[in-house]
């Protein structure tokens, strides 16, 4: 963003003709694209407040937002709340593990020189782009052998393992950029290694933890594939997986279907709108290098 | 004393490194290696039978009907990849270029283009499934509304349009990702270079093809590789929109669905074969790894030349 401001000077001559010719065309493209991006979401939210006949007769009309009958139905008559809590539980536990273990590994690799540290970093980075989905058969068997099939631990463990490579990658790079004077001084004063890490380094690596956190929280919150394979019990289903059950039950009541989708999308849309800058930085950070 | 301190530090490093290492070893490395081993055995449900060498690979590649299924699914993945290359990455590049100008409202447009990316694929899939409903979907209602009744189709119900409907939904979902990666690449182009080009030419095309495009090549490499990997293990969106069988008549079958169906069975066939499934997984794995490596190496080499 900083470089962009430097380059704007180049585009500053905005004569009427120039504006209409070049930037005007680009502006039209931008507006058209934004409409295409937002329209489905707006229609989804509108439809959530309508009855089924209203959806069919006037799909684009602005609804009566006080009519929350569909949402009440979902909240009281389905397992939606359970799915939501399950998603919070699984995502939360995975994130705690990812950030704790990821910081530990990154700190060890980035801060100490020891034999095999490069190899260990490579080990963490192995399979960074290879889809773990394709190893689902052995994973299924492994979970069965560990007796955690149909148990949320299976999800938490897989998500943690999946999140570690990117976390270790991002955080090792970040930790290596930190100056070592502070810890050397603390070491002189006789502080233990654990204390140095906890009191001195940890506060400094927080920005990298936020990036790594966002990069992992979205795919984990949204994941559908691993619950599909590991979880059978309806009471243990996560939100994306529960949504399939739910959509199957209400095939004819479109108002309820749309409010189910809206309700599922709402938490992440709201957080995204509030924290869009961090989200964009977090989710594209692996690719922007 | 130094000796003691060394062991102390060694122990500390071990404490830090072993727990994360165990997770990665147990839940990533071990399953991936096992996936290769599993493919060489005959499986009876969850029980491993005899060692059969390359028989599973032979079956999925050369024995009917598996051969036709494999080719059918693979060819769809190829179509998906090239279509998304144009729709998702191509549009993404144009959008990035437009956003780069920092025109009025750019901030808002940037937030909007990335919004669908944060949504769960499942939500996107159901949303488009409802929109594309032949009678009540908003797409056909609008087409009839503006007098284009002949254009209204059962989009997901006929072979000619089903796969393309899925591709459009996927492109809508993910176009924000390449957009922002390209945009970040463009923002790193030094201002002096742009000024120099301004002296040389007024042509927008020359500027894009000679300057912007070569300089965002690193972003392009990453975006292409991720799209490739994503296109060849595409699963969730087709699973919801087209079903596990890739309906209608396998016209939307892709490797991800085919692999899952072979490994875990489906309601209609009930057959479950871990051996054949593992063989498929290994083949897809090797294919993705090989092509991703080639893309990276070839494009990286070009970057250096430029």
Short mmCIF file of N, CA, C and O in Angstrom, two decimals, chain B residues 151-213:
data_model
loop_
_atom_site.label_atom_id
_atom_site.label_comp_id
_atom_site.label_asym_id
_atom_site.label_seq_id
_atom_site.Cartn_x
_atom_site.Cartn_y
_atom_site.Cartn_z
N UNK B 151 -33.57 -18.62 -22.95
CA UNK B 151 -32.26 -18.81 -22.32
C UNK B 151 -32.36 -19.54 -20.98
O UNK B 151 -31.38 -20.06 -20.48
N UNK B 152 -33.54 -19.52 -20.37
CA UNK B 152 -33.71 -20.19 -19.09
C UNK B 152 -33.50 -21.69 -19.26
O UNK B 152 -34.10 -22.30 -20.13
N UNK B 153 -32.61 -22.23 -18.43
CA UNK B 153 -32.22 -23.64 -18.59
C UNK B 153 -32.27 -24.36 -17.24
O UNK B 153 -32.16 -23.72 -16.22
N UNK B 154 -32.34 -25.67 -17.29
CA UNK B 154 -32.03 -26.43 -16.07
C UNK B 154 -30.51 -26.53 -15.93
O UNK B 154 -29.92 -27.56 -16.26
N UNK B 155 -29.87 -25.47 -15.50
CA UNK B 155 -28.42 -25.33 -15.57
C UNK B 155 -27.65 -26.52 -15.02
O UNK B 155 -26.70 -26.98 -15.64
N UNK B 156 -28.09 -27.00 -13.86
CA UNK B 156 -27.35 -28.11 -13.23
C UNK B 156 -27.89 -29.46 -13.66
O UNK B 156 -27.34 -30.49 -13.32
N UNK B 157 -28.98 -29.44 -14.42
CA UNK B 157 -29.64 -30.70 -14.74
C UNK B 157 -29.31 -31.25 -16.11
O UNK B 157 -29.76 -32.33 -16.47
N UNK B 158 -28.56 -30.52 -16.91
CA UNK B 158 -28.22 -31.03 -18.24
C UNK B 158 -26.71 -31.03 -18.44
O UNK B 158 -26.00 -30.15 -17.96
N UNK B 159 -26.26 -32.04 -19.16
CA UNK B 159 -24.82 -32.26 -19.27
C UNK B 159 -24.09 -31.08 -19.88
O UNK B 159 -22.94 -30.78 -19.51
N UNK B 160 -24.73 -30.36 -20.81
CA UNK B 160 -24.01 -29.32 -21.54
C UNK B 160 -23.66 -28.12 -20.67
O UNK B 160 -22.69 -27.42 -20.93
N UNK B 161 -24.47 -27.86 -19.62
CA UNK B 161 -24.23 -26.64 -18.83
C UNK B 161 -23.75 -26.90 -17.40
O UNK B 161 -23.30 -25.98 -16.74
N UNK B 162 -23.87 -28.16 -16.94
CA UNK B 162 -23.64 -28.41 -15.52
C UNK B 162 -22.21 -28.06 -15.08
O UNK B 162 -22.01 -27.32 -14.11
N UNK B 163 -21.23 -28.57 -15.81
CA UNK B 163 -19.85 -28.34 -15.40
C UNK B 163 -19.52 -26.85 -15.43
O UNK B 163 -18.84 -26.33 -14.54
N UNK B 164 -20.03 -26.16 -16.46
CA UNK B 164 -19.74 -24.72 -16.58
C UNK B 164 -20.40 -23.93 -15.45
O UNK B 164 -19.84 -22.93 -14.99
N UNK B 165 -21.56 -24.38 -15.00
CA UNK B 165 -22.20 -23.72 -13.87
C UNK B 165 -21.31 -23.82 -12.63
O UNK B 165 -21.13 -22.84 -11.89
N UNK B 166 -20.74 -24.99 -12.45
CA UNK B 166 -19.85 -25.18 -11.29
C UNK B 166 -18.61 -24.29 -11.41
O UNK B 166 -18.14 -23.71 -10.43
N UNK B 167 -18.10 -24.20 -12.62
CA UNK B 167 -16.89 -23.40 -12.85
C UNK B 167 -17.16 -21.93 -12.55
O UNK B 167 -16.35 -21.25 -11.90
N UNK B 168 -18.34 -21.44 -13.00
CA UNK B 168 -18.69 -20.04 -12.74
C UNK B 168 -18.80 -19.79 -11.23
O UNK B 168 -18.30 -18.79 -10.71
N UNK B 169 -19.46 -20.72 -10.54
CA UNK B 169 -19.61 -20.57 -9.09
C UNK B 169 -18.24 -20.53 -8.42
O UNK B 169 -17.98 -19.70 -7.53
N UNK B 170 -17.36 -21.41 -8.84
CA UNK B 170 -16.02 -21.46 -8.27
C UNK B 170 -15.25 -20.16 -8.55
O UNK B 170 -14.59 -19.61 -7.67
N UNK B 171 -15.38 -19.67 -9.78
CA UNK B 171 -14.67 -18.44 -10.16
C UNK B 171 -15.18 -17.27 -9.32
O UNK B 171 -14.39 -16.46 -8.83
N UNK B 172 -16.50 -17.22 -9.13
CA UNK B 172 -17.07 -16.15 -8.29
C UNK B 172 -16.50 -16.23 -6.88
O UNK B 172 -16.12 -15.23 -6.29
N UNK B 173 -16.45 -17.45 -6.36
CA UNK B 173 -15.99 -17.65 -4.99
C UNK B 173 -14.55 -17.17 -4.80
O UNK B 173 -14.23 -16.52 -3.82
N UNK B 174 -13.68 -17.48 -5.76
CA UNK B 174 -12.26 -17.33 -5.50
C UNK B 174 -11.55 -16.20 -6.25
O UNK B 174 -10.36 -15.99 -6.06
N UNK B 175 -12.26 -15.47 -7.12
CA UNK B 175 -11.57 -14.49 -7.96
C UNK B 175 -10.83 -13.43 -7.14
O UNK B 175 -9.81 -12.88 -7.56
N UNK B 176 -11.29 -13.19 -5.92
CA UNK B 176 -10.64 -12.20 -5.07
C UNK B 176 -9.22 -12.58 -4.69
O UNK B 176 -8.39 -11.71 -4.44
N UNK B 177 -8.95 -13.86 -4.64
CA UNK B 177 -7.62 -14.29 -4.21
C UNK B 177 -6.53 -13.89 -5.20
O UNK B 177 -5.61 -13.15 -4.84
N UNK B 178 -6.61 -14.34 -6.49
CA UNK B 178 -5.59 -13.86 -7.44
C UNK B 178 -5.58 -12.35 -7.57
O UNK B 178 -4.51 -11.75 -7.73
N UNK B 179 -6.76 -11.72 -7.46
CA UNK B 179 -6.81 -10.26 -7.58
C UNK B 179 -5.86 -9.61 -6.57
O UNK B 179 -5.03 -8.77 -6.93
N UNK B 180 -5.97 -10.03 -5.31
CA UNK B 180 -5.17 -9.36 -4.30
C UNK B 180 -3.70 -9.77 -4.35
O UNK B 180 -2.82 -8.97 -4.01
N UNK B 181 -3.43 -10.99 -4.80
CA UNK B 181 -2.02 -11.38 -4.93
C UNK B 181 -1.37 -10.60 -6.07
O UNK B 181 -0.26 -10.08 -5.94
N UNK B 182 -2.09 -10.46 -7.20
CA UNK B 182 -1.57 -9.66 -8.31
C UNK B 182 -1.42 -8.20 -7.89
O UNK B 182 -0.42 -7.55 -8.21
N UNK B 183 -2.41 -7.71 -7.17
CA UNK B 183 -2.37 -6.31 -6.73
C UNK B 183 -1.13 -6.06 -5.87
O UNK B 183 -0.41 -5.07 -6.06
N UNK B 184 -0.87 -6.99 -4.95
CA UNK B 184 0.31 -6.84 -4.10
C UNK B 184 1.57 -6.84 -4.94
O UNK B 184 2.51 -6.08 -4.68
N UNK B 185 1.59 -7.68 -6.00
CA UNK B 185 2.74 -7.71 -6.90
C UNK B 185 2.92 -6.38 -7.61
O UNK B 185 4.03 -5.87 -7.74
N UNK B 186 1.80 -5.80 -8.08
CA UNK B 186 1.88 -4.53 -8.80
C UNK B 186 2.34 -3.40 -7.88
O UNK B 186 3.08 -2.51 -8.29
N UNK B 187 1.90 -3.48 -6.62
CA UNK B 187 2.26 -2.40 -5.70
C UNK B 187 3.74 -2.41 -5.36
O UNK B 187 4.27 -1.43 -4.85
N UNK B 188 4.40 -3.51 -5.66
CA UNK B 188 5.84 -3.56 -5.39
C UNK B 188 6.67 -3.03 -6.55
O UNK B 188 7.89 -2.94 -6.45
N UNK B 189 6.00 -2.72 -7.69
CA UNK B 189 6.75 -2.19 -8.83
C UNK B 189 7.22 -0.77 -8.48
O UNK B 189 6.41 0.08 -8.13
N UNK B 190 8.52 -0.53 -8.59
CA UNK B 190 9.04 0.78 -8.19
C UNK B 190 8.49 1.90 -9.07
O UNK B 190 8.32 1.73 -10.28
N UNK B 191 8.23 3.02 -8.44
CA UNK B 191 7.68 4.16 -9.15
C UNK B 191 8.57 4.66 -10.27
O UNK B 191 8.09 5.11 -11.31
N UNK B 192 9.91 4.56 -10.11
CA UNK B 192 10.82 5.07 -11.14
C UNK B 192 10.62 4.34 -12.45
O UNK B 192 10.66 4.93 -13.53
N UNK B 193 10.40 3.03 -12.36
CA UNK B 193 10.21 2.24 -13.57
C UNK B 193 8.98 2.74 -14.31
O UNK B 193 8.98 2.93 -15.53
N UNK B 194 7.91 2.99 -13.55
CA UNK B 194 6.67 3.45 -14.18
C UNK B 194 6.87 4.81 -14.84
O UNK B 194 6.40 5.06 -15.94
N UNK B 195 7.61 5.68 -14.15
CA UNK B 195 7.86 6.99 -14.73
C UNK B 195 8.65 6.87 -16.02
O UNK B 195 8.37 7.55 -17.01
N UNK B 196 9.63 5.96 -16.01
CA UNK B 196 10.44 5.76 -17.21
C UNK B 196 9.58 5.30 -18.38
O UNK B 196 9.72 5.79 -19.51
N UNK B 197 8.64 4.39 -18.08
CA UNK B 197 7.79 3.89 -19.15
C UNK B 197 6.88 5.00 -19.68
O UNK B 197 6.60 5.07 -20.87
N UNK B 198 6.46 5.85 -18.78
CA UNK B 198 5.57 6.93 -19.18
C UNK B 198 6.23 7.79 -20.26
O UNK B 198 5.60 8.24 -21.21
N UNK B 199 7.53 7.99 -20.12
CA UNK B 199 8.28 8.75 -21.13
C UNK B 199 8.24 8.04 -22.47
O UNK B 199 8.16 8.67 -23.52
N UNK B 200 8.31 6.73 -22.42
CA UNK B 200 8.46 5.94 -23.65
C UNK B 200 7.14 5.81 -24.41
O UNK B 200 7.11 5.91 -25.62
N UNK B 201 6.08 5.54 -23.69
CA UNK B 201 4.87 5.16 -24.41
C UNK B 201 3.62 5.66 -23.70
O UNK B 201 3.61 5.86 -22.49
N UNK B 202 2.58 5.84 -24.49
CA UNK B 202 1.28 6.18 -23.93
C UNK B 202 0.39 4.95 -23.94
O UNK B 202 -0.65 4.92 -23.31
N UNK B 203 0.83 3.93 -24.68
CA UNK B 203 -0.04 2.75 -24.88
C UNK B 203 -0.17 1.92 -23.61
O UNK B 203 0.82 1.49 -23.02
N UNK B 204 -1.42 1.75 -23.23
CA UNK B 204 -1.71 0.95 -22.04
C UNK B 204 -1.23 -0.49 -22.23
O UNK B 204 -0.69 -1.12 -21.33
N UNK B 205 -1.44 -0.98 -23.45
CA UNK B 205 -1.12 -2.38 -23.72
C UNK B 205 0.37 -2.65 -23.58
O UNK B 205 0.80 -3.62 -22.96
N UNK B 206 1.18 -1.75 -24.15
CA UNK B 206 2.64 -1.91 -24.06
C UNK B 206 3.06 -1.91 -22.59
O UNK B 206 3.86 -2.73 -22.16
N UNK B 207 2.44 -1.00 -21.83
CA UNK B 207 2.80 -0.91 -20.42
C UNK B 207 2.50 -2.21 -19.69
O UNK B 207 3.32 -2.71 -18.93
N UNK B 208 1.32 -2.75 -19.96
CA UNK B 208 0.95 -3.98 -19.26
C UNK B 208 1.82 -5.14 -19.70
O UNK B 208 2.38 -5.86 -18.88
N UNK B 209 1.97 -5.31 -21.01
CA UNK B 209 2.65 -6.51 -21.49
C UNK B 209 4.16 -6.44 -21.26
O UNK B 209 4.79 -7.45 -21.00
N UNK B 210 4.75 -5.24 -21.33
CA UNK B 210 6.20 -5.16 -21.21
C UNK B 210 6.67 -4.93 -19.79
O UNK B 210 7.77 -5.35 -19.43
N UNK B 211 5.87 -4.23 -19.02
CA UNK B 211 6.36 -3.85 -17.69
C UNK B 211 5.61 -4.54 -16.57
O UNK B 211 6.17 -5.30 -15.79
N UNK B 212 4.31 -4.32 -16.52
CA UNK B 212 3.55 -4.83 -15.37
C UNK B 212 3.59 -6.35 -15.32
O UNK B 212 3.93 -6.95 -14.31
N UNK B 213 3.25 -6.96 -16.44
CA UNK B 213 3.16 -8.42 -16.44
C UNK B 213 4.48 -9.08 -16.05
O UNK B 213 4.51 -9.91 -15.14
#
